[in-house]
Coordinates of C-alpha atoms and ligand atoms in Angstrom, one line a residue:
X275 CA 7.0 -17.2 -3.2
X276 CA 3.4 -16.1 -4.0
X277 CA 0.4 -18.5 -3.4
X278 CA -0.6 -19.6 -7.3
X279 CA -3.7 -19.5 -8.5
X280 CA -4.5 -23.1 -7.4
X281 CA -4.2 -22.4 -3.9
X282 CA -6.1 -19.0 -3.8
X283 CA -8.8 -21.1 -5.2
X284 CA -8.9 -22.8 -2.1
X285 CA -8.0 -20.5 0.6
X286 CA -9.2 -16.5 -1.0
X287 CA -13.1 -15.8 -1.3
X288 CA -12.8 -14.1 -3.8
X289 CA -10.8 -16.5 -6.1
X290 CA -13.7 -19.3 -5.3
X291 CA -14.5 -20.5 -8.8
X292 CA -17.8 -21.7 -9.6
X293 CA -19.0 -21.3 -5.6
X294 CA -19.0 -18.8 -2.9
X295 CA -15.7 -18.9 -0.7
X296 CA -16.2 -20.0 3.0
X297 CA -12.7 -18.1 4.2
X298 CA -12.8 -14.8 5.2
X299 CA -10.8 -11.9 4.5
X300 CA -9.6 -8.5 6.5
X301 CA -9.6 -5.2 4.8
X302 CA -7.5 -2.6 6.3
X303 CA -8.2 1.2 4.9
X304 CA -4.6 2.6 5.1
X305 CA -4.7 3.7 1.9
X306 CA -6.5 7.8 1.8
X307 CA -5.9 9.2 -1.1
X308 CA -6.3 8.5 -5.4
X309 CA -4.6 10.0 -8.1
X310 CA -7.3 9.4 -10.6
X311 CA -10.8 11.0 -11.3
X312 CA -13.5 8.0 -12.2
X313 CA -16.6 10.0 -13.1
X314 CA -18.7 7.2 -10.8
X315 CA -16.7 7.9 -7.8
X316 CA -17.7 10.5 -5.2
X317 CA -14.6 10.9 -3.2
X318 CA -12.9 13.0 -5.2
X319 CA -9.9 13.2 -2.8
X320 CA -7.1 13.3 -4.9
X321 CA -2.6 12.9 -3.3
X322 CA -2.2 16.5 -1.9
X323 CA -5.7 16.4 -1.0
X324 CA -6.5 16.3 3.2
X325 CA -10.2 16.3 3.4
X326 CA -11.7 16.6 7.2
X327 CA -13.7 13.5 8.0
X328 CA -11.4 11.6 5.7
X329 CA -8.4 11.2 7.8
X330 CA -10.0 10.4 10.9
X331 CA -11.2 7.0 9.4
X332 CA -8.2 6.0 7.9
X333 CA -5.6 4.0 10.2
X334 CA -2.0 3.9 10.2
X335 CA 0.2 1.1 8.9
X336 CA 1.5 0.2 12.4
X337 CA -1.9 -0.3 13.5
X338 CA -2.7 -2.9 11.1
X339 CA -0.8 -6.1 13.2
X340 CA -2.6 -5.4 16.3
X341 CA -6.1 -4.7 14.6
X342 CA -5.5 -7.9 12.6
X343 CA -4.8 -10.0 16.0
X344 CA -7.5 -8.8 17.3
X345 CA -10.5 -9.7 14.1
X346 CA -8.5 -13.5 14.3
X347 CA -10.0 -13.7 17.9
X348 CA -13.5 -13.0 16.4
X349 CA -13.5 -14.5 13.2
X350 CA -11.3 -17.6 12.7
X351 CA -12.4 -17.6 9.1
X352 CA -9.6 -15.3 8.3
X353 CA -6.8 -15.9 5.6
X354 CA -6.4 -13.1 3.4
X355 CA -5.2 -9.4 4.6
X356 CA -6.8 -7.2 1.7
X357 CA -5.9 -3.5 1.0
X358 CA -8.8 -2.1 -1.2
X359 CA -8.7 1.8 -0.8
X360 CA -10.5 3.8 0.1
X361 CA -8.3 6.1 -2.3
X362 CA -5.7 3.7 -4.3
X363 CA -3.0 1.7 -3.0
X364 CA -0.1 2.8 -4.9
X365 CA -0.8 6.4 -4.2
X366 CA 0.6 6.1 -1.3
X367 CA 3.4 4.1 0.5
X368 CA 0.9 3.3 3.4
X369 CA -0.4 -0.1 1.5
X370 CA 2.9 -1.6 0.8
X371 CA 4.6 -0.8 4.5
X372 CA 1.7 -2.4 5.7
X373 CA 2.2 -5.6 4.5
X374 CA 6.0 -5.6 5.1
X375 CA 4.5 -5.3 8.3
X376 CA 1.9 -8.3 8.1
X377 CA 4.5 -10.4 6.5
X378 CA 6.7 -10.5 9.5
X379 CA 3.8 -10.6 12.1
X380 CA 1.3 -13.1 10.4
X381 CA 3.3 -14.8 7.2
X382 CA 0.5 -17.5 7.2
X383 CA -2.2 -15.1 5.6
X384 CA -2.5 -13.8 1.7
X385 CA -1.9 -11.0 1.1
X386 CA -4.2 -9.6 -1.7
X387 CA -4.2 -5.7 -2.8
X388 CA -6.5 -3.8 -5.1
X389 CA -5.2 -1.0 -7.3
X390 CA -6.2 1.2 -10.4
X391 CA -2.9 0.4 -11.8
X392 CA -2.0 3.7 -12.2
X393 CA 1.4 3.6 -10.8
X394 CA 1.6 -0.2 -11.0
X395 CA 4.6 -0.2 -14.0
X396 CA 7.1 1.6 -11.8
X397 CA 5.8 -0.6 -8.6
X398 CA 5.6 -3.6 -9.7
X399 CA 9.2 -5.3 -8.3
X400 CA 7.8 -3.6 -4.5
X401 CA 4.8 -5.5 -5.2
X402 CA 6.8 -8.8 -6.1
X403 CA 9.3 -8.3 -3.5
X404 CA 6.7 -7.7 -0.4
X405 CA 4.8 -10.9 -1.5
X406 CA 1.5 -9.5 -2.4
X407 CA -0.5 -12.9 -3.3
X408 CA -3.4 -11.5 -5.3
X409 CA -3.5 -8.4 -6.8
X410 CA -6.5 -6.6 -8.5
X411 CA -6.3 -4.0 -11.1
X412 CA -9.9 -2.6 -12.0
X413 CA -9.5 -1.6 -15.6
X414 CA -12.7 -0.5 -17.2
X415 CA -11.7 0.1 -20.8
X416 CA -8.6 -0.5 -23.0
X417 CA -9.8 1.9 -25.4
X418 CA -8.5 5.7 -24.5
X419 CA -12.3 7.1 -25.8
X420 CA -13.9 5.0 -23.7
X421 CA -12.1 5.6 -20.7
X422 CA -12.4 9.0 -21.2
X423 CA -15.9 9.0 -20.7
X424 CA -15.5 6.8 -17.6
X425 CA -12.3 9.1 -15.7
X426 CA -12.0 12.9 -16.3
X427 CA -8.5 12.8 -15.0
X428 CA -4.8 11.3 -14.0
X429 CA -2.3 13.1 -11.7
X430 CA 0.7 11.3 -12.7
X431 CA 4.3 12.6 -11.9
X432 CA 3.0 16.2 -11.1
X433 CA 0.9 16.4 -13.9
X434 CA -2.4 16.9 -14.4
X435 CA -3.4 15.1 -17.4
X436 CA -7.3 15.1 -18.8
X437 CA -9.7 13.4 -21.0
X438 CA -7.6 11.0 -23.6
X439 CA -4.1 11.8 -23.0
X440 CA -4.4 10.8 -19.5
X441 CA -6.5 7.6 -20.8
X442 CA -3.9 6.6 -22.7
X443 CA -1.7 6.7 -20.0
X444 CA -3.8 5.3 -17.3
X445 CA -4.5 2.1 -19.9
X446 CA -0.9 1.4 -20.7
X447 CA 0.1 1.6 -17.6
X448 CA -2.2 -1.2 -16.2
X449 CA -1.8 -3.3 -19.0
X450 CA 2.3 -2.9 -18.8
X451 CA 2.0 -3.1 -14.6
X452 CA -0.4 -6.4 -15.0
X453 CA 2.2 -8.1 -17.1
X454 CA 5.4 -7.2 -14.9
X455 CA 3.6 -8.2 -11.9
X456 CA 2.2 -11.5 -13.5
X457 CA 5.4 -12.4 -14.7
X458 CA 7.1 -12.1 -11.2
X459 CA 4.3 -14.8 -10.0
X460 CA 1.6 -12.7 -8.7
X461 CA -2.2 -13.7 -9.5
X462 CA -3.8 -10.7 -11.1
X463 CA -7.7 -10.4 -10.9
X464 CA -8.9 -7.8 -13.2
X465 CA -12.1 -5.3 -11.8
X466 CA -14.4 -4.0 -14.7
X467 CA -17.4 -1.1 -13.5
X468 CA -19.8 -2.2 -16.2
X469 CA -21.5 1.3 -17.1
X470 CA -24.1 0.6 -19.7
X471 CA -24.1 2.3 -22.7
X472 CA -20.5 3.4 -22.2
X473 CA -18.5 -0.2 -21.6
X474 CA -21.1 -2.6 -22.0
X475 CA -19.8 -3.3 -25.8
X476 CA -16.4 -3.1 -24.8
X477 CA -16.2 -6.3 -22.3
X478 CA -15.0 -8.6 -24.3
X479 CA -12.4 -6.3 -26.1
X480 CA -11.0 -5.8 -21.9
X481 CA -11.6 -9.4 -21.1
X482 CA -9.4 -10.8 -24.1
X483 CA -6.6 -7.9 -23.6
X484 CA -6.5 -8.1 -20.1
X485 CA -6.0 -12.0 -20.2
X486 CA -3.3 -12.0 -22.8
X487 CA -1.0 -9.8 -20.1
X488 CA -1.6 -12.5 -18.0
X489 CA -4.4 -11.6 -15.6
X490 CA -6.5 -15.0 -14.3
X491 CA -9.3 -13.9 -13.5
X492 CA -12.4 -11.2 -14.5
X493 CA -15.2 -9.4 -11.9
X494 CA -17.9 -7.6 -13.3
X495 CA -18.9 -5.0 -10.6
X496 CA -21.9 -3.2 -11.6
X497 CA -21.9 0.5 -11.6
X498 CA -23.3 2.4 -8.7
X499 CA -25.1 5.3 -9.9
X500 CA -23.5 8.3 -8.4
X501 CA -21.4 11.8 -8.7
X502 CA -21.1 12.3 -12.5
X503 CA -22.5 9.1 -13.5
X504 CA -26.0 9.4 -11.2
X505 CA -27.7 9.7 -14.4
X506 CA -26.9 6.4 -15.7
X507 CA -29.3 3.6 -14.8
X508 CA -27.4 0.4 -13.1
X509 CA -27.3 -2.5 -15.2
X510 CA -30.0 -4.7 -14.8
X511 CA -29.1 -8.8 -14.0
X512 CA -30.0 -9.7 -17.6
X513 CA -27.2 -7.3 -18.7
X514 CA -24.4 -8.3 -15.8
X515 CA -25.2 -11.9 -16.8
X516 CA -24.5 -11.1 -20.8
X517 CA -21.2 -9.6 -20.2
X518 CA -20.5 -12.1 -18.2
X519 CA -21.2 -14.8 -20.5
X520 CA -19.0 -12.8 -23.3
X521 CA -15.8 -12.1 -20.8
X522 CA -16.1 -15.8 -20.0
X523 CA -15.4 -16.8 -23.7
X524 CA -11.5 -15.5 -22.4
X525 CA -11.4 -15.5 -18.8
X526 CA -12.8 -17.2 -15.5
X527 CA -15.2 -14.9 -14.4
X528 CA -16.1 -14.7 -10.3
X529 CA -19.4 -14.5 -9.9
X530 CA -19.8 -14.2 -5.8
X531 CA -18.1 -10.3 -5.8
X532 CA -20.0 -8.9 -2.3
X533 CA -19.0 -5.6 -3.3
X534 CA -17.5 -4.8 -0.2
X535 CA -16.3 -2.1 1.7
X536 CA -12.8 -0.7 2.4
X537 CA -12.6 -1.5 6.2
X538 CA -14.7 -4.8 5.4
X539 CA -13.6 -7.9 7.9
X540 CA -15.2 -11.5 7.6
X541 CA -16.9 -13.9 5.2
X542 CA -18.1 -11.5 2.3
X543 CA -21.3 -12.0 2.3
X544 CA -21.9 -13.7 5.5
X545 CA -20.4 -11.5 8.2
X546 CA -18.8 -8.1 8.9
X547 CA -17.3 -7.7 12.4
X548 CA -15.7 -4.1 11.0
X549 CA -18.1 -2.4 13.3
X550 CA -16.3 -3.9 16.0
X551 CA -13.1 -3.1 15.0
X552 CA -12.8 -0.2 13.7
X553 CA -14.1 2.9 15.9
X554 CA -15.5 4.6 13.0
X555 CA -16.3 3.1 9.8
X556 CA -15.4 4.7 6.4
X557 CA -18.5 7.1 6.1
X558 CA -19.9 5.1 2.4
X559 CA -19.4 8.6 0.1
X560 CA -15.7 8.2 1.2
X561 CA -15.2 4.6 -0.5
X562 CA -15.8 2.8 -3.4
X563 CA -15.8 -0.8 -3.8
X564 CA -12.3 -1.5 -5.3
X565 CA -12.3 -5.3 -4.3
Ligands
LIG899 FE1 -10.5 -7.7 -0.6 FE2 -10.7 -7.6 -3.2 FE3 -8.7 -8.9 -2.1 FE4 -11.2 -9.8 -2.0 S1 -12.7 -8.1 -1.8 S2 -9.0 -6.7 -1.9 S3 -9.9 -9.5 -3.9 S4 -9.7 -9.7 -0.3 FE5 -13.9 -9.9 -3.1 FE6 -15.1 -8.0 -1.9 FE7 -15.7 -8.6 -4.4 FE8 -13.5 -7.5 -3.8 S5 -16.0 -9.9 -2.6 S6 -15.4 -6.5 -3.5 S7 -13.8 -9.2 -5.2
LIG900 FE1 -9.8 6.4 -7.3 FE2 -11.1 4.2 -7.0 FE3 -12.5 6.4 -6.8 FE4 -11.5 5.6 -9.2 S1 -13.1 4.6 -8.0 S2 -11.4 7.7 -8.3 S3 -9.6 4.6 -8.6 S4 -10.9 5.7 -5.4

């Protein structure tokens, strides 16, 4: 049985309400590759897509128990095993044999996954059955126009599909996949990139939607400029704190989001021991924060 939402309060940083979490969490960067196109994303590595340099920092599912044993000896802060990219989680199998794998090997920890929701409808009783915790869904419009302007594209079931037709799928699909999964008794945190003067009107329209399928709680990530969206100035803290304060009127909000990396390992916040770990970090044009 998943951990509720009561629990991850205690135990998951990034469920902390109202302070910053003192556990820590391991990321693990099985997952390379994305079947979607965000405009503000500069991987561009898409699922039939083997870039050099991308591989190479990427590890294999079977690693993950021993690299896991090994962060517990350095940081005993540990309790949640997190897969947040680089690519997406569901575009691959890599994310969900890992934790089949850290299920048998470390039952103890959460097991928290980040995805774009994509493929989340037709995954959602893996995601259930493998006892993913906490899962994220970063949804950053539920109108197709908007998220148009925020994704050129979806590969979905061999198809490339652009602009608003793939939109529409990409949006009904997380909403659809965040019910199911919510349903089955997983805690569903939803990710918004807050891109102003694209989204920044549209928060509370995501906040309300995304909380009547069920999700429990909201981040605002502010947007990175970069790639197709370098041209669009980063919201300032006067604007993250507005859409905050209009999300909250439907959702808890987390306000402590370290926005950290794919092969992240420690407090967020407070310490990274990834260098240590990992023999060559995710190069930072390769990731995006997923959280
Ligand atoms: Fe990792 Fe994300 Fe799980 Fe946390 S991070 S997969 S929910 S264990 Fe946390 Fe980091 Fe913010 Fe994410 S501080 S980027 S919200
Ligand atoms: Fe894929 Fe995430 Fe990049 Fe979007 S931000 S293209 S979901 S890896």
């Amino acid at each position: 049985m998943a951990r509720d939402f009561d629990e991850l309060k205690l135990l998951h940083p990034c469920f902390a309400m109202g302070k910053k979490g003192t556990t820590g969490r391991i990321h693990l960067p099985v997952s390379p590759g994305c079947n979607i196109e965000c405009r503000f994303c500069d991987r561009q590595i898409n699922d039939h897509e083997n870039r050099p340099g991308v591989t190479g920092s990427i590890i294999a599912p079977e690693e993950a128990p021993e690299i896991i044993g090994r962060s517990l000896e350095l940081c005993g802060k540990l309790t949640v095993v997190g897969i947040a990219g680089p690519g997406d989680t569901l575009a691959t199998d890599n994310a969900l044999r890992t934790f089949r794998l850290v299920k048998e090997k470390y039952p103890e920890l959460i097991k928290c996954m980040s995805t774009n929701g994509l493929m989340l409808p037709e995954k959602a009783d893996e995601v259930i059955s493998v006892g993913i915790d906490s899962l994220t869904v970063t949804v950053n419009a539920v109108d197709p126009e908007i998220e148009a302007r925020l994704c050129d594209g979806i590969h979905y079931h061999g198809q490339y599909l652009q602009g608003v037709e793939g939109a529409e799928i990409l949006i009904r699909n997380q909403l659809e996949g965040i019910r199911k999964v919510a349903e089955g008794g997983v805690t569903v945190k939803v990710n918004t990139v807050l891109v102003p003067g694209i989204n920044d009107e549209h928060i509370e329209d995501i906040a309300r939607t995304v909380k009547q399928c069920g999700a429990s709680i909201y981040n605002i990530i502010p947007l990175i400029p970069q790639h197709k969206l370098k041209d669009v100035p980063a919201p300032t803290c006067s604007q993250i704190d507005q859409a905050r304060q209009r999300a909250e009127k439907y959702i808890n909000v987390f306000r402590h989001c370290q926005h950290c990396r794919a092969d992240a390992i420690g407090v967020p916040g407070e310490t990274d021991y990834g260098e240590k770990i990992y023999l060559r970090r995710i190069s930072s044009k390769d990731t995006f924060s997923h959280g």
